[in-house]
């Protein structure tokens, strides 16, 4: 067994899901509504009374950016509007408990656990296999574990033979992960499918805790939260203050963190912790039946996936037939096509189309989710399961993180541009809004650039985008910002949100690159996120963020100098306001720059108990 850096973290345990509170929900909804009302008042004032008409080249882009960001806020509030109590349904005993119409009543449930891999270390996959073999269930169950090796490696086949699990491969890599899964579905037959990446380590309870959701025969898939157990934990505010100030520091730290959530220094340099996404954003989509699949750690009803594939296949064949029929009638100038020729056209269309249970797309998980959610006839449902049921590895360097995030952004934007769910038939209005919130967030890089450049523009030129930085400006902007912070703190109670907000702001170069790639029609590739740390530092990847800091700092010095000399059109309030704004931007950029320079702690030289067990 190979030695891995993460083996020293084997004793870590995942956090419990955020508890549900009816009173906190009521407070959140009240504060969120108030924030939106004050925000609308602010945006109205910005458009009607605050514009600097002598500098519309600056004023219009900024107020437009604020308006677009406010639209995103509306979508975000809709997303977070309602939570539901944490419930773990009883596990079903027999197949008829999940499918009342089954032709095989009395049979035990069959589950295929699929590990998709391409070039990852076979011993890494072995760890997941062994954890899958330890899955427990309170009733008789048929669990079949298969490794889907798109790398066609003899070493991977040997590991599967040693562990006594199935090995499935194919001669090509068509469709990448989606094609790999399709090939496996053709060669397996379980009632349910558990999708795992090469680094997924399922917990023994994954089926016991999740299959109960499928008692509702309309539930098509259950997504469990992903948890990266190798993230640096850092030092909490309570620990740091306690170390420096003793008991008073510990009391102070606990008081602050009881309100803001855990604040850790030196933790999670890439802001990869997905708790905000799963425990807040995706979990709060359950009420709208809009929690989409995120790949690893998801459990799928085979019938739903295959039925959606067949419907999509039939629609694609019909479109191809109609297109060919139109081409033939135009070329022959005949009003109709002979029946024999139509039969041939249809046969050719069937052969040309590909049956794809999982869409051949870089974001096959969310694409397939849209297809299933839009099947109004069957009314398929999805569930974000509240508790963590597996552990995974996080990107260990900025290069790996960038590859992963570009894939996410490019795949989502490709769907937005070419198969916009907002206009897809079958989706309900809440589902459209939820998907719209996801795709709108990836457009945010456009207006975030304006927010990043605006302070420097004022500090260099003395030209304000508002009529004046007077009391009227602060009367409108401060209540909105304060109420927004209070609402978001209540809506994300227990999870510190500052890191996520700053990471979103610093994400702009990747977002713009993905937008440009999709706009040019460039195909978003299927890169495998490296599971090992890439050597070196990655300052070349954060040149735009460095440029923002340099530009802001130089502009601040420039403005302060001219203000002290008494020249130009700068005002004290304008300079102070924009310097503070610029500092906030720089702090966000600094987080990304620290990530480019981050190096993990050296691995201990002594052999741990965990390493002895896994060796």
Coordinates of C-alpha atoms in Angstrom, one line a residue:
X1 CA 0.0 0.0 0.0
X2 CA 1.4 3.4 -1.0
X3 CA 2.0 6.1 1.6
X4 CA -0.3 9.2 1.2
X5 CA -0.1 12.6 2.8
X6 CA -3.8 12.4 4.0
X7 CA -3.3 9.2 6.0
X8 CA -2.4 11.3 9.1
X9 CA -6.0 12.8 8.9
X10 CA -7.8 9.5 9.1
X11 CA -9.1 10.2 12.6
X12 CA -10.9 13.3 11.6
X13 CA -14.7 13.2 11.7
X14 CA -17.2 15.4 9.7
X15 CA -19.2 18.1 11.3
X16 CA -22.9 17.5 12.1
X17 CA -25.4 19.2 9.8
X18 CA -26.6 22.7 10.8
X19 CA -29.5 22.3 13.2
X20 CA -32.9 23.5 12.1
X21 CA -34.6 26.3 14.1
X22 CA -38.1 27.7 13.3
X23 CA -37.3 30.9 15.2
X24 CA -34.1 31.5 13.3
X25 CA -35.9 30.8 10.0
X26 CA -38.5 33.5 10.9
X27 CA -35.8 35.9 11.8
X28 CA -33.9 35.2 8.6
X29 CA -37.0 35.7 6.4
X30 CA -37.8 39.0 8.2
X31 CA -34.3 40.4 7.9
X32 CA -33.9 39.2 4.3
X33 CA -37.2 40.8 3.3
X34 CA -36.1 44.0 5.0
X35 CA -32.7 43.9 3.2
X36 CA -34.4 43.5 -0.2
X37 CA -36.8 46.4 0.5
X38 CA -33.9 48.7 1.6
X39 CA -31.8 47.4 -1.3
X40 CA -34.6 48.3 -3.8
X41 CA -34.8 51.8 -2.2
X42 CA -31.1 52.2 -2.5
X43 CA -31.0 51.0 -6.2
X44 CA -33.9 53.4 -7.0
X45 CA -32.1 56.3 -5.4
X46 CA -28.9 55.4 -7.3
X47 CA -30.6 55.5 -10.7
X48 CA -32.8 58.6 -10.0
X49 CA -30.9 60.9 -7.7
X50 CA -27.2 60.0 -7.3
X51 CA -25.7 59.7 -10.7
X52 CA -22.8 62.0 -11.6
X53 CA -24.1 63.4 -14.9
X54 CA -20.7 64.8 -15.7
X55 CA -19.1 61.4 -15.7
X56 CA -21.7 58.9 -17.1
X57 CA -18.9 56.8 -18.5
X58 CA -18.1 55.9 -14.9
X59 CA -21.5 56.3 -13.2
X60 CA -23.5 54.1 -15.5
X61 CA -21.3 51.0 -15.5
X62 CA -21.1 51.1 -11.7
X63 CA -24.8 51.6 -11.0
X64 CA -25.5 48.9 -13.6
X65 CA -23.1 46.5 -11.8
X66 CA -24.8 47.3 -8.5
X67 CA -28.2 46.6 -10.1
X68 CA -27.0 43.2 -11.5
X69 CA -25.5 42.3 -8.1
X70 CA -28.9 43.2 -6.6
X71 CA -30.6 40.8 -9.0
X72 CA -28.2 38.1 -7.8
X73 CA -29.1 39.0 -4.2
X74 CA -32.8 38.5 -5.0
X75 CA -32.0 35.1 -6.4
X76 CA -29.8 34.2 -3.5
X77 CA -32.5 35.1 -1.0
X78 CA -35.1 33.0 -2.9
X79 CA -32.5 30.1 -2.8
X80 CA -32.1 30.5 1.0
X81 CA -35.7 31.3 1.7
X82 CA -36.7 28.1 3.5
X83 CA -34.9 25.3 5.4
X84 CA -36.4 22.0 6.5
X85 CA -35.8 20.0 9.7
X86 CA -33.0 17.4 9.6
X87 CA -34.7 14.0 9.0
X88 CA -33.1 10.6 8.5
X89 CA -35.9 8.3 7.1
X90 CA -36.0 4.6 8.0
X91 CA -34.1 2.4 5.6
X92 CA -36.3 0.2 3.3
X93 CA -36.1 -3.5 3.8
X94 CA -37.3 -4.8 0.4
X95 CA -37.4 -3.5 -3.2
X96 CA -41.1 -3.0 -3.1
X97 CA -40.5 -0.4 -0.3
X98 CA -38.9 1.8 -2.9
X99 CA -40.9 0.7 -6.0
X100 CA -44.5 -0.4 -5.3
X101 CA -44.9 -1.5 -8.9
X102 CA -41.9 -3.8 -8.9
X103 CA -42.4 -7.2 -10.6
X104 CA -40.1 -8.8 -8.0
X105 CA -41.7 -8.3 -4.6
X106 CA -39.8 -9.8 -1.7
X107 CA -36.4 -9.3 -3.2
X108 CA -33.6 -7.6 -1.4
X109 CA -32.5 -4.2 -2.7
X110 CA -29.5 -4.3 -5.1
X111 CA -27.0 -1.4 -5.2
X112 CA -24.1 -0.8 -7.5
X113 CA -21.3 1.2 -6.0
X114 CA -19.3 2.7 -9.0
X115 CA -15.8 4.2 -8.7
X116 CA -15.0 6.2 -11.8
X117 CA -11.2 6.6 -12.4
X118 CA -8.8 7.5 -15.2
X119 CA -5.2 8.0 -14.1
X120 CA -5.4 8.1 -10.3
X121 CA -3.1 6.0 -8.1
X122 CA -4.7 2.5 -7.9
X123 CA -3.9 2.3 -4.2
X124 CA -5.9 5.5 -3.7
X125 CA -8.9 3.8 -5.3
X126 CA -8.2 0.7 -3.1
X127 CA -8.9 2.8 0.0
X128 CA -12.4 3.7 -1.4
X129 CA -13.0 0.1 -2.3
X130 CA -12.2 -1.1 1.2
X131 CA -14.5 1.5 2.7
X132 CA -17.3 0.5 0.3
X133 CA -16.8 -3.2 1.4
X134 CA -17.4 -2.0 5.0
X135 CA -20.8 -0.5 4.2
X136 CA -23.5 -1.8 6.6
X137 CA -27.2 -2.1 6.3
X138 CA -29.9 -3.3 8.8
X139 CA -31.6 -5.6 6.3
X140 CA -30.3 -8.1 3.7
X141 CA -28.9 -6.1 0.7
X142 CA -27.0 -6.9 -2.5
X143 CA -24.1 -4.5 -2.7
X144 CA -21.9 -4.8 -5.9
X145 CA -18.7 -2.7 -6.1
X146 CA -17.2 -1.9 -9.5
X147 CA -14.3 0.1 -10.6
X148 CA -14.8 2.0 -13.9
X149 CA -11.3 2.3 -15.3
X150 CA -11.0 4.6 -18.3
X151 CA -7.2 4.3 -18.1
X152 CA -7.3 0.6 -19.0
X153 CA -4.5 -0.2 -16.5
X154 CA -3.3 -3.6 -15.6
X155 CA -2.4 -2.3 -12.1
X156 CA -6.0 -1.2 -11.5
X157 CA -7.4 -4.5 -12.7
X158 CA -5.0 -6.3 -10.3
X159 CA -6.2 -4.2 -7.3
X160 CA -9.8 -5.1 -8.2
X161 CA -9.0 -8.8 -8.4
X162 CA -7.2 -8.6 -5.0
X163 CA -10.1 -6.8 -3.4
X164 CA -12.7 -9.1 -5.0
X165 CA -14.7 -6.3 -6.8
X166 CA -15.8 -5.8 -10.4
X167 CA -13.5 -4.2 -13.0
X168 CA -15.1 -2.5 -16.0
X169 CA -13.3 -0.7 -18.8
X170 CA -13.9 0.1 -22.4
X171 CA -11.8 0.6 -25.6
X172 CA -12.4 4.4 -25.9
X173 CA -13.0 7.4 -23.7
X174 CA -16.0 8.8 -25.5
X175 CA -18.0 11.1 -23.2
X176 CA -15.3 10.9 -20.5
X177 CA -16.9 10.4 -17.1
X178 CA -20.4 10.5 -18.4
X179 CA -19.5 7.9 -21.1
X180 CA -17.7 5.8 -18.4
X181 CA -20.9 5.8 -16.3
X182 CA -23.0 4.9 -19.4
X183 CA -20.8 2.0 -20.2
X184 CA -21.1 0.7 -16.6
X185 CA -24.8 1.0 -16.6
X186 CA -25.0 -1.2 -19.6
X187 CA -23.1 -3.9 -17.7
X188 CA -24.7 -3.6 -14.2
X189 CA -28.3 -4.0 -13.0
X190 CA -28.6 -2.7 -9.4
X191 CA -31.8 -0.9 -8.4
X192 CA -29.7 2.0 -7.2
X193 CA -26.3 3.4 -8.2
X194 CA -23.8 5.1 -5.9
X195 CA -21.4 7.3 -7.8
X196 CA -17.9 7.7 -6.4
X197 CA -14.9 9.5 -7.7
X198 CA -11.5 7.8 -7.4
X199 CA -10.8 9.6 -4.1
X200 CA -14.3 9.0 -2.6
X201 CA -14.3 7.2 0.7
X202 CA -17.9 6.2 1.6
X203 CA -18.9 5.8 5.3
X204 CA -20.5 2.5 6.5
X205 CA -23.8 4.4 7.0
X206 CA -24.2 5.8 3.4
X207 CA -27.0 3.4 2.4
X208 CA -28.6 3.0 5.8
X209 CA -29.1 6.8 6.0
X210 CA -30.0 7.6 2.4
X211 CA -32.1 4.8 0.9
X212 CA -35.0 5.8 3.1
X213 CA -35.5 8.8 0.9
X214 CA -36.4 6.4 -2.0
X215 CA -39.5 5.2 -0.2
X216 CA -41.0 8.0 -2.2
X217 CA -41.1 6.3 -5.7
X218 CA -40.7 9.7 -7.4
X219 CA -37.2 10.4 -5.8
X220 CA -34.7 10.0 -8.6
X221 CA -31.5 10.8 -6.8
X222 CA -30.1 11.8 -3.4
X223 CA -27.1 14.0 -3.1
X224 CA -25.0 13.7 0.0
X225 CA -22.7 16.6 1.2
X226 CA -19.1 16.3 0.1
X227 CA -16.5 16.7 2.8
X228 CA -12.8 17.3 2.3
X229 CA -11.1 15.7 5.3
X230 CA -7.6 16.8 4.3
X231 CA -8.2 20.6 4.6
X232 CA -5.8 22.4 6.9
X233 CA -7.7 23.1 10.1
X234 CA -5.7 26.1 11.2
X235 CA -6.1 27.8 14.6
X236 CA -9.5 29.0 15.7
X237 CA -10.1 32.5 17.1
X238 CA -10.8 30.9 20.5
X239 CA -7.5 29.0 20.4
X240 CA -5.5 32.0 19.3
X241 CA -7.0 34.4 21.8
X242 CA -6.7 31.8 24.5
X243 CA -3.0 31.3 23.7
X244 CA -2.3 35.0 23.9
X245 CA -4.8 36.3 26.6
X246 CA -5.6 33.2 28.6
X247 CA -9.1 32.6 30.0
X248 CA -10.4 36.1 29.0
X249 CA -9.3 35.4 25.4
X250 CA -11.0 32.0 25.3
X251 CA -14.2 33.6 26.6
X252 CA -14.0 36.4 24.1
X253 CA -13.3 33.9 21.2
X254 CA -16.2 31.7 22.1
X255 CA -18.6 34.7 22.3
X256 CA -17.6 35.9 18.9
X257 CA -17.6 32.5 17.2
X258 CA -21.0 31.7 18.7
X259 CA -22.4 34.5 16.5
X260 CA -20.2 34.3 13.4
X261 CA -19.3 30.6 13.3
X262 CA -15.8 29.2 13.5
X263 CA -13.1 31.7 12.5
X264 CA -9.9 29.9 11.7
X265 CA -6.4 31.3 10.9
X266 CA -4.3 29.4 8.4
X267 CA -7.2 27.0 7.5
X268 CA -8.4 26.0 4.1
X269 CA -6.2 28.3 2.0
X270 CA -8.3 27.7 -1.2
X271 CA -11.7 28.1 0.5
X272 CA -12.5 24.6 -0.6
X273 CA -14.7 23.8 2.4
X274 CA -18.1 23.0 0.7
X275 CA -20.2 23.3 3.9
X276 CA -21.7 26.7 2.8
X277 CA -22.7 25.2 -0.5
X278 CA -24.2 21.9 0.8
X279 CA -25.4 22.8 4.3
X280 CA -26.9 26.1 3.3
X281 CA -27.3 26.7 -0.5
X282 CA -28.2 23.2 -1.8
X283 CA -30.0 22.0 1.3
X284 CA -32.3 25.0 1.1
X285 CA -33.3 24.0 -2.4
X286 CA -35.1 20.9 -1.2
X287 CA -38.4 22.8 -0.7
X288 CA -38.4 23.7 -4.4
X289 CA -37.3 20.2 -5.6
X290 CA -34.2 21.9 -7.1
X291 CA -31.2 20.3 -5.4
X292 CA -29.1 19.2 -8.3
X293 CA -26.6 16.3 -8.5
X294 CA -23.0 17.1 -7.8
X295 CA -21.5 13.7 -8.9
X296 CA -19.5 12.0 -6.2
X297 CA -21.5 10.9 -3.1
X298 CA -24.8 10.8 -4.9
X299 CA -27.2 7.8 -5.1
X300 CA -29.4 7.4 -8.2
X301 CA -32.5 5.3 -9.0
X302 CA -31.6 3.4 -12.1
X303 CA -35.1 3.5 -13.5
X304 CA -35.1 7.4 -13.4
X305 CA -31.8 7.8 -15.0
X306 CA -32.6 5.3 -17.8
X307 CA -36.1 6.7 -18.4
X308 CA -34.7 10.2 -18.7
X309 CA -32.1 9.0 -21.1
X310 CA -34.7 7.3 -23.3
X311 CA -36.9 10.4 -23.4
X312 CA -34.0 12.5 -24.3
X313 CA -32.9 10.0 -26.9
X314 CA -36.4 9.9 -28.5
X315 CA -36.6 13.7 -28.6
X316 CA -33.2 13.9 -30.3
X317 CA -34.1 11.3 -32.8
X318 CA -37.3 13.1 -33.7
X319 CA -35.4 16.4 -34.1
X320 CA -32.9 14.7 -36.4
X321 CA -35.7 13.1 -38.5
X322 CA -37.6 16.4 -38.9
X323 CA -34.4 18.2 -39.9
X324 CA -33.5 15.6 -42.5
X325 CA -37.1 15.5 -43.8
X326 CA -37.0 19.3 -44.4
X327 CA -33.6 19.0 -46.2
X328 CA -35.0 16.2 -48.5
X329 CA -38.2 18.1 -49.4
X330 CA -36.3 21.3 -50.2
X331 CA -33.8 19.4 -52.4
X332 CA -36.4 17.3 -54.2
X333 CA -39.1 20.0 -54.2
X334 CA -41.6 17.3 -53.3
X335 CA -44.3 18.1 -50.8
X336 CA -43.7 14.9 -48.8
X337 CA -41.2 12.1 -48.4
X338 CA -42.0 8.6 -49.5
X339 CA -42.8 6.2 -46.5
X340 CA -39.9 3.9 -47.4
X341 CA -37.4 6.8 -47.4
X342 CA -38.9 8.1 -44.1
X343 CA -38.3 4.7 -42.5
X344 CA -34.7 4.8 -43.7
X345 CA -34.3 8.4 -42.4
X346 CA -35.6 7.3 -39.0
X347 CA -33.4 4.2 -38.8
X348 CA -30.4 6.3 -39.7
X349 CA -31.3 8.9 -37.0
X350 CA -31.6 6.1 -34.4
X351 CA -28.2 4.8 -35.3
X352 CA -26.6 8.3 -35.3
X353 CA -28.0 9.3 -31.9
X354 CA -26.4 8.1 -28.7
X355 CA -28.3 6.9 -25.6
X356 CA -26.7 8.8 -22.8
X357 CA -28.0 8.1 -19.2
X358 CA -25.6 10.8 -18.1
X359 CA -25.2 13.7 -20.6
X360 CA -21.8 13.8 -22.4
X361 CA -20.9 17.2 -20.9
X362 CA -18.2 18.5 -18.6
X363 CA -21.0 19.2 -16.1
X364 CA -22.8 16.0 -16.7
X365 CA -24.2 16.0 -13.1
X366 CA -26.1 19.3 -13.3
X367 CA -27.0 18.7 -16.9
X368 CA -28.6 15.3 -16.0
X369 CA -30.4 17.0 -13.1
X370 CA -32.0 19.5 -15.4
X371 CA -33.2 16.7 -17.7
X372 CA -34.8 14.8 -14.8
X373 CA -36.3 17.8 -13.1
X374 CA -37.9 18.9 -16.4
X375 CA -39.7 15.6 -16.8
X376 CA -43.1 16.9 -15.6
X377 CA -44.9 13.7 -16.6
X378 CA -43.0 11.6 -14.1
X379 CA -42.4 14.4 -11.6
X380 CA -39.0 13.2 -10.6
X381 CA -37.7 14.6 -7.3
X382 CA -34.3 15.1 -5.8
X383 CA -33.1 15.4 -2.2
X384 CA -30.1 17.0 -0.6
X385 CA -29.4 14.6 2.3
X386 CA -28.4 16.5 5.4
X387 CA -25.6 14.4 6.8
X388 CA -22.1 13.7 5.4
X389 CA -21.8 10.1 4.2
X390 CA -18.3 10.1 2.6
X391 CA -15.0 11.9 2.6
X392 CA -12.9 13.2 -0.3
X393 CA -9.7 15.0 -1.1
X394 CA -9.4 18.7 -1.7
X395 CA -7.1 20.4 -4.3
X396 CA -3.7 20.8 -2.7
X397 CA -2.4 23.6 -4.8
X398 CA -3.7 26.6 -6.7
X399 CA -3.1 25.0 -10.1
X400 CA -5.4 22.0 -9.2
X401 CA -8.0 24.4 -7.7
X402 CA -7.9 26.5 -10.8
X403 CA -8.4 23.5 -13.1
X404 CA -11.4 22.4 -11.0
X405 CA -13.1 25.8 -10.8
X406 CA -12.6 26.6 -14.5
X407 CA -14.3 23.2 -15.3
X408 CA -17.2 24.1 -13.0
X409 CA -17.6 27.6 -14.4
X410 CA -17.1 26.7 -18.0
X411 CA -19.5 23.8 -17.8
X412 CA -22.2 25.8 -16.1
X413 CA -21.9 28.7 -18.5
X414 CA -21.9 26.3 -21.5
X415 CA -25.3 25.0 -20.3
X416 CA -26.5 28.6 -19.7
X417 CA -25.6 29.6 -23.3
X418 CA -26.7 26.5 -25.2
X419 CA -29.5 24.9 -23.2
X420 CA -30.7 27.6 -20.8
X421 CA -32.9 26.0 -18.1
X422 CA -34.7 29.2 -17.6
X423 CA -36.6 28.5 -20.8
X424 CA -36.6 24.7 -20.7
X425 CA -40.1 23.2 -20.8
X426 CA -41.1 21.2 -17.8
X427 CA -39.3 23.0 -15.0
X428 CA -41.4 24.8 -12.4
X429 CA -40.9 28.5 -11.6
X430 CA -39.0 27.8 -8.3
X431 CA -36.7 25.4 -10.1
X432 CA -36.0 27.9 -12.9
X433 CA -35.1 30.5 -10.2
X434 CA -32.9 28.1 -8.4
X435 CA -31.0 27.1 -11.5
X436 CA -30.9 30.7 -12.5
X437 CA -29.2 31.6 -9.2
X438 CA -26.5 29.1 -9.9
X439 CA -25.8 30.4 -13.5
X440 CA -26.2 34.0 -12.5
X441 CA -23.4 33.6 -9.9
X442 CA -21.0 32.6 -12.7
X443 CA -21.8 35.8 -14.6
X444 CA -20.8 37.8 -11.5
X445 CA -17.2 38.1 -12.6
X446 CA -18.3 40.8 -15.1
X447 CA -19.6 43.2 -12.5
X448 CA -17.1 42.2 -9.9
X449 CA -14.4 43.6 -12.2
X450 CA -16.2 47.0 -12.0
X451 CA -16.4 46.8 -8.2
X452 CA -12.6 46.1 -8.1
X453 CA -11.6 48.9 -10.4
X454 CA -14.1 51.6 -9.2
X455 CA -12.1 52.7 -6.1
X456 CA -8.9 53.1 -8.1
X457 CA -10.6 55.1 -10.8
X458 CA -11.9 57.6 -8.2
X459 CA -8.6 57.7 -6.3
X460 CA -6.6 58.3 -9.5
X461 CA -8.9 60.9 -11.1
X462 CA -11.0 62.4 -8.3
X463 CA -14.1 61.8 -10.5
X464 CA -16.9 60.2 -8.5
X465 CA -19.5 57.9 -9.9
X466 CA -22.0 59.5 -7.5
X467 CA -23.1 63.1 -7.4
X468 CA -21.3 63.6 -4.1
X469 CA -20.1 61.6 -1.1
X470 CA -22.4 63.5 1.2
X471 CA -24.6 62.5 4.1
X472 CA -27.4 61.5 1.6
X473 CA -25.1 58.9 0.1
X474 CA -24.3 57.3 3.5
X475 CA -27.9 57.4 4.6
X476 CA -28.9 55.2 1.7
X477 CA -25.9 52.8 1.5
X478 CA -25.1 52.1 5.2
X479 CA -28.6 50.8 6.2
X480 CA -28.6 48.5 3.2
X481 CA -25.1 47.1 3.9
X482 CA -25.8 46.6 7.6
X483 CA -29.2 44.9 7.0
X484 CA -27.7 42.7 4.4
X485 CA -24.9 41.6 6.7
X486 CA -27.4 40.8 9.5
X487 CA -29.7 38.9 7.1
X488 CA -26.8 36.8 5.7
X489 CA -25.4 36.1 9.1
X490 CA -28.9 34.8 10.2
X491 CA -29.4 32.8 7.0
X492 CA -26.0 31.1 7.2
X493 CA -26.0 30.8 11.0
X494 CA -23.1 28.7 12.2
X495 CA -20.9 29.1 9.1
X496 CA -18.6 32.1 8.7
X497 CA -19.4 33.7 5.3
X498 CA -16.6 36.2 4.9
X499 CA -14.1 33.7 3.3
X500 CA -16.7 32.6 0.8
X501 CA -17.6 36.2 -0.2
X502 CA -13.9 37.2 -0.7
X503 CA -13.2 34.1 -2.6
X504 CA -16.1 34.8 -4.9
X505 CA -14.7 38.3 -5.5
X506 CA -11.2 37.0 -6.2
X507 CA -12.6 34.4 -8.5
X508 CA -13.0 37.0 -11.3
X509 CA -10.1 35.9 -13.6
X510 CA -11.3 32.3 -13.9
X511 CA -14.9 33.5 -14.4
X512 CA -13.9 35.8 -17.2
X513 CA -11.7 33.2 -18.8
X514 CA -14.6 30.7 -18.7
X515 CA -17.0 33.3 -20.2
X516 CA -14.6 34.1 -23.0
X517 CA -14.1 30.4 -23.8
X518 CA -17.8 29.7 -24.0
X519 CA -18.6 32.9 -25.9
X520 CA -16.0 31.9 -28.6
X521 CA -17.5 28.4 -28.8
X522 CA -14.5 26.7 -27.3
X523 CA -15.3 23.3 -26.0
X524 CA -14.7 23.0 -22.3
X525 CA -12.4 20.0 -21.7
X526 CA -12.7 17.2 -19.1
X527 CA -9.5 17.6 -17.1
X528 CA -9.0 15.3 -14.2
X529 CA -8.3 17.3 -11.0
X530 CA -4.9 16.2 -9.8
X531 CA -5.0 14.3 -6.5
X532 CA -1.4 15.0 -5.6
X533 CA 0.1 18.4 -4.8
X534 CA 1.8 20.0 -7.8
X535 CA 5.3 21.3 -6.9
X536 CA 6.2 25.0 -6.7
X537 CA 4.4 28.2 -6.1
X538 CA 1.8 29.6 -8.5
X539 CA 2.1 33.4 -8.5
X540 CA 1.6 33.4 -12.3
X541 CA -2.0 32.3 -11.7
X542 CA -2.7 35.3 -9.5
X543 CA -1.3 38.2 -11.6
X544 CA -4.7 39.8 -12.0
X545 CA -5.2 39.8 -8.2
X546 CA -1.7 41.2 -7.7
X547 CA -2.5 43.9 -10.2
X548 CA -5.7 44.9 -8.3
X549 CA -3.7 45.3 -5.1
X550 CA -0.9 47.3 -6.7
X551 CA -3.4 49.5 -8.6
X552 CA -5.4 50.2 -5.4
X553 CA -2.3 50.9 -3.3
X554 CA -0.8 53.3 -5.8
X555 CA -4.1 55.1 -6.4
X556 CA -4.5 55.5 -2.6
X557 CA -1.1 57.1 -2.3
X558 CA -1.8 59.3 -5.3
X559 CA -5.2 60.6 -4.0
X560 CA -3.9 61.2 -0.4
X561 CA -0.9 63.1 -1.8
X562 CA -3.1 65.5 -3.9
X563 CA -5.6 65.8 -1.1
X564 CA -2.9 67.0 1.3
X565 CA -1.6 69.4 -1.3
X566 CA -5.1 70.8 -1.7
X567 CA -5.3 70.2 -5.4
X568 CA -7.8 68.5 -7.6
X569 CA -11.4 67.5 -6.9
X570 CA -10.9 64.8 -4.2
X571 CA -12.9 65.1 -1.0
X572 CA -12.0 63.7 2.4
X573 CA -15.1 61.6 2.5
X574 CA -14.6 60.4 -1.0
X575 CA -11.0 59.4 -0.4
X576 CA -11.7 57.7 2.9
X577 CA -14.7 55.8 1.5
X578 CA -12.8 54.5 -1.6
X579 CA -9.7 53.6 0.4
X580 CA -11.8 51.5 2.7
X581 CA -13.6 50.0 -0.3
X582 CA -10.2 49.3 -1.9
X583 CA -8.8 47.7 1.3
X584 CA -11.8 45.3 1.3
X585 CA -10.9 44.4 -2.3
X586 CA -7.3 43.9 -1.5
X587 CA -8.0 41.6 1.5
X588 CA -10.1 39.5 -0.9
X589 CA -7.2 39.4 -3.4
X590 CA -4.7 38.7 -0.7
X591 CA -6.4 35.4 0.2
X592 CA -5.9 34.1 -3.3
X593 CA -2.3 35.2 -3.4
X594 CA -1.7 33.4 -0.1
X595 CA -3.1 30.3 -1.6
X596 CA -0.6 30.6 -4.5
X597 CA 2.2 30.7 -2.0
X598 CA 0.8 28.1 0.4
X599 CA 2.8 25.0 1.2
X600 CA 1.4 22.2 3.4
X601 CA 3.0 21.3 6.7
X602 CA 5.8 18.8 6.4
X603 CA 4.6 15.2 6.9
X604 CA 5.6 13.6 10.2
X605 CA 8.5 11.1 9.8
X606 CA 7.1 8.7 12.4
X607 CA 4.7 6.0 11.3
X608 CA 1.2 6.6 12.7
X609 CA -1.2 3.9 13.9
X610 CA -3.4 4.6 10.9
X611 CA -0.5 4.0 8.5
X612 CA 0.3 0.7 10.2
X613 CA -3.3 -0.4 9.9
X614 CA -3.6 0.5 6.2
X615 CA -0.2 -0.8 5.2

